[in-house]
Short mmCIF file of C-alpha atoms in Angstrom, two decimals:
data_model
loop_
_atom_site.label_atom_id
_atom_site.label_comp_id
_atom_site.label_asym_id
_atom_site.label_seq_id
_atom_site.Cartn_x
_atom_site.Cartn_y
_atom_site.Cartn_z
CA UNK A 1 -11.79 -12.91 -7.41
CA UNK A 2 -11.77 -9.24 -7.45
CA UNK A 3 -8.88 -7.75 -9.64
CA UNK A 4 -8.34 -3.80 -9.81
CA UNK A 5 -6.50 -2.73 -13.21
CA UNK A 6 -4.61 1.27 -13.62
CA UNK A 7 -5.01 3.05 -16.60
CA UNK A 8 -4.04 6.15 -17.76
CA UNK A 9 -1.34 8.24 -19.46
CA UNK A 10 2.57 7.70 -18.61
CA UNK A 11 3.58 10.93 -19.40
CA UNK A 12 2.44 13.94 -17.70
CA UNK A 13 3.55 17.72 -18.56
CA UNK A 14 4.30 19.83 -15.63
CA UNK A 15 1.66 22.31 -13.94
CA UNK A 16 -1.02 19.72 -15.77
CA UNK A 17 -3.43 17.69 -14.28
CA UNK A 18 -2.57 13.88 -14.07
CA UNK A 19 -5.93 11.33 -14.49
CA UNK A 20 -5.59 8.12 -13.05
CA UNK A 21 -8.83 5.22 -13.29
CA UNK A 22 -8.99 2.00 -11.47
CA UNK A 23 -10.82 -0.60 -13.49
CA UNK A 24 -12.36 -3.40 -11.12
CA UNK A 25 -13.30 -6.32 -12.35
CA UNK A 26 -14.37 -10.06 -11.17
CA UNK A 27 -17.29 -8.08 -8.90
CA UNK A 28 -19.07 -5.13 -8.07
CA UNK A 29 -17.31 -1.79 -6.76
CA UNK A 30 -20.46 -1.27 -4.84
CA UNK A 31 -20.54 -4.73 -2.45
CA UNK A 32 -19.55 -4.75 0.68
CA UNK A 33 -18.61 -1.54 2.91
CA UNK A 34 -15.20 -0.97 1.11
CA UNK A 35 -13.02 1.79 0.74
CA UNK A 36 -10.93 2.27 -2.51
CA UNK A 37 -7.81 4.02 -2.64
CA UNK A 38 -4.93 5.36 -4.54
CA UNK A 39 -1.19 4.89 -3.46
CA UNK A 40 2.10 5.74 -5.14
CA UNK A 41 5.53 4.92 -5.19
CA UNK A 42 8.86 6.97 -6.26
CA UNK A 43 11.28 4.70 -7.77
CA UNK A 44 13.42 3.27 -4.76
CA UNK A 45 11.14 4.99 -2.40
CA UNK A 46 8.30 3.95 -0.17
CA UNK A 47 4.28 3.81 -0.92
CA UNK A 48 2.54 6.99 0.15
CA UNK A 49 -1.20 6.97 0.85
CA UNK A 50 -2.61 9.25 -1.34
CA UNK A 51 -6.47 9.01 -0.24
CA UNK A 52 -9.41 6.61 -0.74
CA UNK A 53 -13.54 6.76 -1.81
CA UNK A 54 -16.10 5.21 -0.19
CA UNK A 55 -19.35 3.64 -2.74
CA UNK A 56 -20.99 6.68 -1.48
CA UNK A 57 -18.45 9.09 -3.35
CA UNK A 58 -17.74 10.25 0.51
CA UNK A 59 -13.50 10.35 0.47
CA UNK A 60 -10.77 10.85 2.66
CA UNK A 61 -6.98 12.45 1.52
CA UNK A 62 -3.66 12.76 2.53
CA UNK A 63 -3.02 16.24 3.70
CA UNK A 64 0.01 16.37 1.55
CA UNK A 65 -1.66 16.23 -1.33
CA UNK A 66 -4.83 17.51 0.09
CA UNK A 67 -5.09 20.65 -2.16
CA UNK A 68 -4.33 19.24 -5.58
CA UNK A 69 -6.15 15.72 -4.83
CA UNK A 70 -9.94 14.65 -6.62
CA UNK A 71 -11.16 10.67 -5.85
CA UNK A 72 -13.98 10.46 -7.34
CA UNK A 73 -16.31 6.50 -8.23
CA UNK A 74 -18.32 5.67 -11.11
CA UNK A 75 -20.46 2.58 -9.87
CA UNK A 76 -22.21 2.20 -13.03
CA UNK A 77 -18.91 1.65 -14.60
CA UNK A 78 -17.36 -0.59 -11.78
CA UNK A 79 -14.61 2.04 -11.70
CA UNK A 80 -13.05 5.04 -9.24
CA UNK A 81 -10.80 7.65 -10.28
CA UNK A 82 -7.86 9.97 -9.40
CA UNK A 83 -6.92 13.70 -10.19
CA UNK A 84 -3.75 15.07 -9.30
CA UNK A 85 -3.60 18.90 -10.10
CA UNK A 86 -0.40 20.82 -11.01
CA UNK A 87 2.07 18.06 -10.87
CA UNK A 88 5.57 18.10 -10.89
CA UNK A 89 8.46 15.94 -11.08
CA UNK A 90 7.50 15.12 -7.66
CA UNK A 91 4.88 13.24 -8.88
CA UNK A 92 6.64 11.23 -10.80
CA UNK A 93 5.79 7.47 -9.70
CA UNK A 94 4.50 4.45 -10.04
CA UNK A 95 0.64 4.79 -9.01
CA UNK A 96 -1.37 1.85 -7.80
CA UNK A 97 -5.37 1.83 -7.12
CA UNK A 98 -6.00 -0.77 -4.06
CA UNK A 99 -8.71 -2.39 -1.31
CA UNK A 100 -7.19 -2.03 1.75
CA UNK A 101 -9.71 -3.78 4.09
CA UNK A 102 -11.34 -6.69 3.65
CA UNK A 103 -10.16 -9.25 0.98
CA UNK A 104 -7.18 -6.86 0.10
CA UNK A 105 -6.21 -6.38 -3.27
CA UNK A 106 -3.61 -4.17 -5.50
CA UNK A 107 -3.58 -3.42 -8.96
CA UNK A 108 -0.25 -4.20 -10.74
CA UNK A 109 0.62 -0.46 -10.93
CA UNK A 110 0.96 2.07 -13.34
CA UNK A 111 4.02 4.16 -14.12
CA UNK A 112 3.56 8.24 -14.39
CA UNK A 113 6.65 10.30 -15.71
CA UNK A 114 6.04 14.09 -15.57
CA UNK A 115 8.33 15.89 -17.75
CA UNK A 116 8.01 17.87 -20.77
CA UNK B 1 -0.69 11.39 11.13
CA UNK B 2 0.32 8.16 12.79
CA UNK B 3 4.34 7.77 11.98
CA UNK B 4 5.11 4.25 11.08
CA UNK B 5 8.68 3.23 12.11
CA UNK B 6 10.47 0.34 10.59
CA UNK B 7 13.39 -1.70 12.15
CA UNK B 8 16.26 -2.44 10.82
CA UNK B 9 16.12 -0.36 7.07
CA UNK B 10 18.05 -3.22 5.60
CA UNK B 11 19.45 -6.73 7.07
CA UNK B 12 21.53 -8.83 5.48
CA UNK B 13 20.75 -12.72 6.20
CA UNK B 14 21.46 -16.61 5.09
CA UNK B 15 18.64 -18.74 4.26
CA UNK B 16 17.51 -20.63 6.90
CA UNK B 17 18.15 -17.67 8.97
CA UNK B 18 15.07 -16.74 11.40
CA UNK B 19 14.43 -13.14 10.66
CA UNK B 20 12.38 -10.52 12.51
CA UNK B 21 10.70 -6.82 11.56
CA UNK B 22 9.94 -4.34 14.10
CA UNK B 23 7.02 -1.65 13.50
CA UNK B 24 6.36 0.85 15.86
CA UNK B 25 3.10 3.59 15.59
CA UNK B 26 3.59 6.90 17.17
CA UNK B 27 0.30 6.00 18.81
CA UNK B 28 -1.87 3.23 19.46
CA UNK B 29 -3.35 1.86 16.31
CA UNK B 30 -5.04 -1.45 18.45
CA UNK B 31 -4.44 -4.01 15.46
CA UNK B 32 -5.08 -2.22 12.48
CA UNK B 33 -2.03 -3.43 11.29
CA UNK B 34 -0.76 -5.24 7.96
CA UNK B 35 2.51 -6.38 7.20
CA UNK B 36 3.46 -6.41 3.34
CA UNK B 37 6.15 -8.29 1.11
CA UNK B 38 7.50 -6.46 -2.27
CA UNK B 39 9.50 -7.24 -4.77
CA UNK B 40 11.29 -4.98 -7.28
CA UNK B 41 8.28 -4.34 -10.43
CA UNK B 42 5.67 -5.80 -7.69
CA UNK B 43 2.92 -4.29 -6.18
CA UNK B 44 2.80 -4.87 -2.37
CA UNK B 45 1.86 -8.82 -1.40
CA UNK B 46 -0.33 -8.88 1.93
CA UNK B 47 1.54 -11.25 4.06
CA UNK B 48 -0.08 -10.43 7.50
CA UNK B 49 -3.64 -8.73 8.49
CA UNK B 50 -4.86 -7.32 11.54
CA UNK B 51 -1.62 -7.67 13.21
CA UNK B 52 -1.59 -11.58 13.21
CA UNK B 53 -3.74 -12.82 10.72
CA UNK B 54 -1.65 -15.06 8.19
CA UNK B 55 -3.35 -14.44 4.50
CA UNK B 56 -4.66 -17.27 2.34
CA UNK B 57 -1.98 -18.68 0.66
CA UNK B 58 1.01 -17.63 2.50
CA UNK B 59 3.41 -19.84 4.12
CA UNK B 60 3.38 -20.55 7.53
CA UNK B 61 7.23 -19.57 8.47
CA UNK B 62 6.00 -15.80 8.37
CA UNK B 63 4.16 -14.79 11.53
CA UNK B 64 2.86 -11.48 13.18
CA UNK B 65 2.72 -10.27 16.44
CA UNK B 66 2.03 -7.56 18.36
CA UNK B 67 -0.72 -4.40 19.27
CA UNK B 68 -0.72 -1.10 20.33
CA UNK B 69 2.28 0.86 19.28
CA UNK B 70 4.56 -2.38 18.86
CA UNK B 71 4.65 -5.16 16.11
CA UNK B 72 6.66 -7.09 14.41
CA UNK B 73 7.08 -9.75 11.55
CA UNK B 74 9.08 -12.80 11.67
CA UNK B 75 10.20 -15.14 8.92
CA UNK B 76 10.94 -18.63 10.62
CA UNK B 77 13.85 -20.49 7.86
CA UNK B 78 14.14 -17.41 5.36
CA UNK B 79 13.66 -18.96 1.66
CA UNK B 80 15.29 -17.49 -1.35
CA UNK B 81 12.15 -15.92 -2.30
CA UNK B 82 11.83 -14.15 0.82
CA UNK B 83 14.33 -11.68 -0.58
CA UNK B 84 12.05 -8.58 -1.16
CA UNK B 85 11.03 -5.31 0.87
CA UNK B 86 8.63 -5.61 3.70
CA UNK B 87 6.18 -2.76 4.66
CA UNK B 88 3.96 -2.14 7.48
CA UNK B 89 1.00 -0.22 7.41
CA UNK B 90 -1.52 1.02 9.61
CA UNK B 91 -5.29 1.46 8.75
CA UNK B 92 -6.62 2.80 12.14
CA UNK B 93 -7.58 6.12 10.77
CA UNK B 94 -6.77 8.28 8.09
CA UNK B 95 -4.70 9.40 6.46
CA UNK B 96 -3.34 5.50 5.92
CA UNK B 97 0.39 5.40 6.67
CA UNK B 98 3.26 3.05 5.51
CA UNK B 99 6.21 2.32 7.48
CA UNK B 100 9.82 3.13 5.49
CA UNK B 101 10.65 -0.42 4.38
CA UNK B 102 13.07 -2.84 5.44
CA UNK B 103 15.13 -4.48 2.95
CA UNK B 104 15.75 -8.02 2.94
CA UNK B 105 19.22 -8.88 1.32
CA UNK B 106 20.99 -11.86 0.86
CA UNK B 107 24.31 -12.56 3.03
#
């Protein structure tokens, strides 16, 4: 069974650039016609999209985040990653890498402080 | 952007208590439509697929319904584990939208 795993640092400084990966394991990040994305979550708030990548490296983003927002895959190394570009407390979240379609599956989330 | 709306925000209910989630799109979204359950320190559980599919290994009490701009969730006999936060979310195009939540609390 296909498990996705978040990795990364907790602790952000502000106007830096927080780097996410999404580890997949238990099959190959290349089978199937699957999208992977990134989604996040504000303590006590609600799960915002954030965008996904296609095994092709073709993605799709959230116009919110549009600007400051890099998904990029590594199918050699079963893995797809996330840039988020001059963060701010904002960002601060818990940030989960997912398969939306198909057999759907989350990783268990990763939590991102940004704060000085 | 499709808007996801949730029904109620919270409800408070007994078990045993039949409960039922609405989800409304801003526009029609067909059946590209999954219902989630989360718990506090959780990632999202995938309860419901493509509207009404029930996913491998859920109980039968929870049940989906619905297309087009209108859906809901119901939980037939609500179960002390049933407690949680319930999303819906739409995957008919991008960018992938998440309705507000609707709390499930205990009466």
């Amino acid at each position: 069974q296909v498990q996705l795993q978040e990795s990364g640092p907790g602790l952000v400084e502000p106007s830096q650039t927080l780097s996410l990966t999404c580890t997949v394991s238990g099959g190959s990040i290349s089978s199937g016609s699957y999208y992977w994305s990134w989604i996040r979550q504000p303590a006590g708030k609600g799960l915002e999209w954030i965008g996904r990548v296609y095994i092709t490296g073709s993605t799709n983003y959230n116009p919110s985040l549009k600007s400051r927002v890099t998904i990029s895959i590594d199918t050699s190394k079963n893995q797809f990653s996330l840039k988020l570009s001059s963060v701010t407390a904002a960002d601060t979240a818990v940030y989960y890498c997912a398969r939306l379609s198909g057999a759907v599956r989350w990783g268990q989330g990763t939590l991102v402080t940004v704060s000085s | 952007d499709i808007q996801m709306t949730q029904s109620p925000s919270s409800l408070s209910a007994s078990v045993g208590d039949r409960v039922t989630i609405t989800c409304r799109a801003s526009q029609s979204i067909s059946s590209y439509l999954n219902w989630y359950q989360q718990k506090p320190g959780k990632a999202p559980n995938l309860l419901i697929y493509a509207a009404s599919g029930l996913q491998s290994g859920v109980p039968s009490r929870f049940s989906g319904s619905g297309s087009g701009t209108y859906f809901t969730l119901t939980i037939n006999s609500l179960q002390p584990e049933d407690f949680a936060t319930y999303y819906c979310q739409q995957n008919y195009n991008t960018p992938v939208t998440f309705g507000q939540g609707t709390k499930v609390e205990i009466k």
